Amino acid sequence: MHTHTLLCRASLIASALFSLSAMPALAQDKAPEQPSASNDDDSGIIVTARRREETLISVPIAITALSGDQLAAKGAMDITALADTVPNVTLESSRATNSTLSAFIRGVGQQDPVSGFEQGVGIYLDDVYLNRPQAAVLDIYDVQRIEVLRGPQGTLYGRNTVGGAVKYVSRKLDDKLHIAARGTYGSYNQADGVLTVSTPVTSDGVVRVGGSVARLTRDGFGKNLTTGLDNYDKNVWAGRGTLEIHGDSIFARLSGDYTHDMSNPRGGHRFVPGMVSGTPVLANVYDTQGGLNTPKQDVKAWGVSLFLEGHPADWLTVRSITAFRKDDSTSPIDFDALPAQDVDVPGIYRNKQTSQELQALFNFGKLNGLVGFYYLDASALTQFDVRLFLTYPAPTLLTAYTDADIRTETMAGFADFSYDFTDQLSLSVGGRYTWDRRDGYILRQYYLGGGSPVFGGAGIPYLAPLTNFRGSNSFTKFTPKATLTFKPDSDTTLYASYSQGFKGGGFDPRGVGASAPAGVTQAQFLSFKPEKVDSYEVGYKANLFDRRLYIATAAFYMDYTDVQIPGSVACTVGGFTTFCGVVSNAGKARMKGFEFEGRAKLIDSDTGTLTLSGSVGYIDAKYTKYVTNVAATPTDVARYRHVQNTPAWSGSASLDYALPVADGTLTLSGGMSFKSKTYQFEIANPYIDQPAYQLYDASLVYRARGGRWSLGVFGKNLTDKHVKTSGYTYMAVNPTTGDLITPLVSSLGKEGVLSAFYGNPRQVFVTGTLNF
């Protein structure tokens, strides 16, 4: 079904539903009630994890919710900061860029950003699913709260929420003129400014408009010694605009957002000297020497969405969410991080998506339910060169060009119903049926003597294309969920749940179709199946000791089957060593573990409040089956493989002391977060894997009564710990154990590729806010 036809029909249905809702005259309503941002009672925060409003303590899901005020009080700058405090969660900028997100929850995720591969963690901006990881590192401003849902969310959120979901929720507009400004200055010449303005348009406050603009800049943590550019800098313009209608029986929001990231490309830190040139290892891990700087690094992303909610009857709420998003990125990636033109990868990413969701929520007292329909039409184009310098048979540049154009069309119907057997015991059951179609065009072509024409090269096509096909594949899946909840009182929730999630299949854009066996098409040879997770969870949440202590615990067990393992290795094709994709549904994995989050008010008096907060996550994640070819023989190497980006232990602890000073509150905070050893890939690597570490933060913030103004000093990573977050490795390994061959032997490129990227070093900054 064509996109415009389906959306026209969906729009007609939505219009009919909302015409019923809008029949009563619009009337002024109060300013939307904001969830509690108080540090005193996290459990009272309102969340929408189950697509309806519930308090954090009452929702039977492993969820962390942080209000905008809580995030500001901690000096959080973008959504990757959540990984410091949320257990069993990894959120990082992906290798050579600031804005592409790598997300893992409970061992499930995806760090390969090329088209053809799907995320394992769903990222949502105001209930709009972001189909691609490019431009998904969302800066935190004008936010009401961020929710992190752990475990499969396949029933209510659909495909690619196998590990969980992250929901960024923007603030609703006030019913009076509101002006807010935030300014930050700090280490590395960090200079951030955010201005937000909103106002009612009509005298009764029914129609409101607002917008925010953000300018976010920072010098680099290091230098590119070859190009002279700052390395790890930040240079971003961003903005959002909103038009809202608040009525007795209808709420409408038309919003748009735009981000332009002009930061320089990030270059990696080499661990070994150049294997031919002998170029030494740099002392500063934030310095680099890569010579590639074309195309210019540039990321532009924008989107528009229309959210409609109506209440045609006391027992019925209807919603429509319509959205369009687009992003375009160009990136020069210098894999060997050296000046010479070798293992250079210029890349282009162009993504767009159109989505429509319809929901109907029912409330019949003991029975509550939701039924809905979701549609997504998305395209993802990835183009890149892999440029290698050859000395045989004559010195020349060999380019392996890849053009991967993948279209996704998916439709789903879903339902979830809860029945209260008593005031204390309830059962929730739901399911989602998804139809998923993938269409792909993939071309891989050699060029000699220069880069491909797409990147301005003058290379000459050489040999027949390594891959050249158009193919399609369809997948269907039903994902159920069931939850039994017991609430002995309003301050206690116990639950047990079963849920299932799946991630769609696809085509490997880096694979070599010419290697397909006789009788097998290139499309069949390069396709991989969906993966599936069955998750079992029990949880306990409670307010204890007159609400001085809040705890939330969960224990889980997950069976993970047909696990997709995208990767790239050196290979020989047409007599040349190049870059090939190796994607397989490797087999099976098993994850089990627990999570704890708590907050205790140790002192609560007129002279001050002392609060201790903390979290701990443990996960035992391992492959139970991992079949790969060793000497052309299928071999199970599970005992030698690791679940990537999933430390066994993670957690945090913080102590906050708030005391009244003058006409406001002064809060002194100190905190620590930790993670145990983290494997960057399935094969252990002593150079790029990150050993266990701790990070220490502190802040001193004064907030005037009513939030009229605030001034804070923040220190991040006070011990200046250098934490490896990702890397590249193309060194020869034992095919069974994955151990590096010693002495080291390059498997791609003459100088060798073995480098890492790092998280932020120590930063100190001052932030001030004004509210009118």
XYZ file of N, CA and C in Angstrom, residues 661-756:
288
model
N 18.745 28.965 52.112
C 19.668 30.089 52.212
C 18.987 31.299 51.613
N 18.883 32.365 52.421
C 18.211 33.586 51.969
C 16.828 33.229 51.437
N 16.525 33.657 50.229
C 15.192 33.402 49.663
C 15.258 32.277 48.640
N 15.938 31.185 48.990
C 16.079 30.084 48.048
C 16.675 28.861 48.705
N 17.225 27.973 47.884
C 17.789 26.711 48.358
C 19.168 26.504 47.759
N 20.120 26.155 48.607
C 21.469 25.812 48.167
C 21.633 24.307 48.271
N 22.017 23.664 47.159
C 22.158 22.210 47.126
C 23.592 21.828 46.784
N 24.194 21.050 47.657
C 25.539 20.515 47.445
C 25.407 19.042 47.131
N 25.982 18.605 46.007
C 25.831 17.224 45.553
C 27.185 16.621 45.208
N 27.304 15.345 45.488
C 28.468 14.579 45.063
C 28.019 13.201 44.628
N 28.629 12.673 43.570
C 28.165 11.396 43.051
C 29.277 10.585 42.426
N 28.996 9.291 42.305
C 29.927 8.350 41.688
C 29.124 7.374 40.836
N 29.643 7.053 39.649
C 29.060 6.004 38.817
C 30.154 5.021 38.454
N 29.756 3.771 38.198
C 30.769 2.760 37.912
C 30.236 1.756 36.904
N 31.151 1.143 36.197
C 30.859 0.028 35.305
C 32.029 -0.943 35.367
N 31.714 -2.223 35.283
C 32.775 -3.224 35.224
C 33.282 -3.331 33.783
N 34.132 -4.303 33.530
C 34.781 -4.406 32.220
C 33.757 -4.459 31.095
N 34.044 -3.718 30.019
C 33.147 -3.636 28.871
C 33.885 -4.095 27.616
N 33.286 -5.057 26.905
C 33.836 -5.524 25.635
C 33.199 -4.706 24.515
N 34.043 -4.134 23.649
C 33.522 -3.301 22.563
C 32.901 -4.136 21.450
N 33.404 -5.326 21.252
C 32.887 -6.239 20.237
C 32.750 -7.634 20.844
N 32.234 -8.566 20.040
C 32.061 -9.932 20.531
C 33.401 -10.612 20.809
N 34.441 -10.212 20.085
C 35.777 -10.770 20.291
C 36.553 -9.855 21.226
N 37.062 -10.408 22.307
C 37.814 -9.616 23.277
C 39.061 -9.019 22.630
N 39.390 -7.795 23.037
C 40.581 -7.128 22.513
C 41.207 -6.330 23.653
N 42.417 -6.680 24.082
C 43.004 -6.025 25.261
C 43.318 -4.554 25.041
N 43.359 -4.116 23.791
C 43.667 -2.708 23.518
C 42.426 -1.818 23.625
N 41.323 -2.235 23.031
C 40.165 -1.340 22.956
C 39.086 -1.638 23.999
N 39.101 -2.808 24.626
C 38.124 -3.076 25.682
C 38.411 -2.174 26.881
N 37.336 -1.772 27.571
C 37.476 -0.839 28.694
C 37.436 -1.597 30.020
N 38.514 -1.527 30.814
C 38.485 -2.154 32.151
C 37.477 -1.445 33.057
N 37.196 -2.039 34.193
C 36.274 -1.450 35.164
C 36.749 -0.042 35.544
N 35.788 0.837 35.803
C 36.156 2.216 36.128
C 35.068 2.866 36.982
N 35.432 4.010 37.582
C 34.498 4.845 38.326
C 34.655 6.293 37.854
N 33.549 7.011 37.823
C 33.548 8.441 37.516
C 32.972 9.193 38.707
N 33.551 10.361 39.020
C 33.113 11.150 40.158
C 32.668 12.541 39.687
N 31.507 12.967 40.181
C 30.950 14.272 39.839
C 30.622 15.033 41.118
N 30.501 16.361 41.001
C 30.078 17.187 42.132
C 29.436 18.462 41.594
N 28.571 19.052 42.415
C 27.936 20.303 41.988
C 27.519 21.120 43.199
N 27.406 22.427 42.998
C 26.902 23.365 43.997
C 25.934 24.288 43.279
N 24.645 24.224 43.630
C 23.614 24.942 42.887
C 22.754 25.744 43.859
N 22.563 27.041 43.540
C 21.621 27.867 44.289
C 20.403 28.131 43.406
N 19.226 27.872 43.962
C 17.974 28.054 43.238
C 17.076 28.991 44.034
N 16.692 30.119 43.437
C 15.835 31.080 44.103
C 14.429 30.518 44.258
N 13.708 31.029 45.227
C 12.350 30.567 45.479
C 11.496 30.709 44.223
N 10.742 29.643 43.922
C 9.888 29.668 42.738
C 10.635 29.442 41.442
N 11.951 29.190 41.530
C 12.729 28.931 40.318
C 12.955 30.139 39.448
N 12.882 31.344 40.027
C 13.046 32.554 39.214
C 14.433 32.624 38.588
N 15.432 32.178 39.319
C 16.781 32.117 38.761
C 17.581 31.068 39.516
N 18.644 30.623 38.911
C 19.535 29.673 39.565
C 20.952 29.883 39.058
N 21.906 29.454 39.854
C 23.313 29.521 39.468
C 24.002 28.294 40.045
N 24.705 27.564 39.179
C 25.335 26.333 39.629
C 26.733 26.148 39.076
N 27.573 25.479 39.857
C 28.915 25.077 39.421
C 28.939 23.557 39.393
N 29.389 22.989 38.279
C 29.350 21.544 38.085
C 30.745 21.027 37.735
N 31.089 19.896 38.299
C 32.323 19.213 37.932
C 32.009 17.799 37.479
N 32.467 17.428 36.287
C 32.212 16.107 35.722
C 33.528 15.361 35.541
N 33.504 14.062 35.863
C 34.697 13.221 35.718
C 35.882 13.894 36.406
N 35.720 14.138 37.698
C 36.695 14.949 38.427
C 38.081 14.328 38.480
N 38.198 13.024 38.384
C 39.522 12.381 38.397
C 40.120 12.268 37.003
N 39.440 12.833 36.018
C 39.925 12.864 34.626
C 40.210 11.461 34.096
N 39.249 10.562 34.293
C 39.380 9.181 33.825
C 39.168 9.133 32.323
N 40.050 8.458 31.615
C 39.930 8.299 30.171
C 39.230 6.969 29.890
N 37.968 7.061 29.465
C 37.130 5.879 29.293
C 36.944 5.588 27.810
N 37.341 4.391 27.383
C 37.161 3.983 25.986
C 35.699 3.601 25.751
N 35.083 4.226 24.764
C 33.673 3.981 24.483
C 33.443 3.174 23.210
N 34.417 3.128 22.317
C 34.279 2.386 21.061
C 35.642 2.326 20.394
N 35.717 1.614 19.266
C 37.004 1.526 18.598
C 36.930 0.812 17.268
N 38.086 0.732 16.621
C 38.249 -0.009 15.370
C 39.411 -0.975 15.533
N 39.258 -2.179 14.987
C 40.364 -3.132 14.994
C 40.328 -3.974 13.726
N 41.435 -3.959 12.988
C 41.635 -4.844 11.838
C 43.029 -5.446 11.951
N 43.145 -6.325 12.926
C 44.374 -7.068 13.149
C 44.056 -8.559 13.066
N 45.001 -9.327 12.611
C 44.796 -10.764 12.454
C 44.556 -11.418 13.810
N 43.581 -12.339 13.838
C 43.236 -13.029 15.083
C 43.110 -14.525 14.817
N 43.186 -15.282 15.882
C 42.869 -16.697 15.804
C 41.373 -16.831 15.520
N 40.980 -17.515 14.438
C 39.564 -17.526 14.061
C 38.651 -18.202 15.074
N 39.207 -19.035 15.915
C 38.384 -19.706 16.917
C 38.314 -18.908 18.210
N 39.458 -18.614 18.793
C 39.482 -17.943 20.095
C 39.337 -16.437 19.986
N 39.685 -15.860 18.817
C 39.676 -14.417 18.664
C 40.911 -13.739 19.204
N 41.866 -14.510 19.734
C 43.086 -13.918 20.277
C 43.901 -13.266 19.166
N 44.484 -12.102 19.470
C 45.343 -11.428 18.506
C 46.575 -12.277 18.205
N 46.941 -12.334 16.919
C 48.184 -12.991 16.520
C 49.345 -12.107 16.957
N 50.335 -12.674 17.608
C 51.494 -11.900 18.033
C 52.758 -12.444 17.378
N 53.659 -11.567 16.914
C 53.511 -10.110 16.907
C 52.326 -9.690 16.026
N 51.795 -8.489 16.268
C 50.599 -8.024 15.580
C 50.792 -8.020 14.071
N 49.737 -8.446 13.372
C 49.751 -8.481 11.909
C 48.510 -7.733 11.416
N 48.725 -6.750 10.548
C 47.600 -5.999 10.011
C 46.801 -6.871 9.048
N 45.485 -6.848 9.200
C 44.637 -7.574 8.260
C 44.010 -6.642 7.228
N 44.161 -5.332 7.412
C 43.604 -4.357 6.476
C 44.406 -3.072 6.587
N 45.015 -2.663 5.469
C 45.827 -1.454 5.474
C 47.265 -1.745 5.846
N 48.163 -0.955 5.264
C 49.585 -1.235 5.462
C 50.088 -0.831 6.849
N 49.426 0.172 7.488
C 49.889 0.663 8.781
C 49.211 -0.026 9.962
N 48.116 -0.760 9.695
C 47.370 -1.398 10.771
C 46.297 -0.489 11.339
N 45.203 -1.089 11.744
C 44.088 -0.343 12.342
C 43.820 -0.921 13.722
N 44.092 -0.127 14.752
C 43.830 -0.516 16.132
C 43.723 0.776 16.941
N 42.498 1.263 17.103
C 42.314 2.579 17.712
C 41.033 2.609 18.525
N 40.920 3.635 19.385
C 39.752 3.764 20.257
C 39.294 5.213 20.307
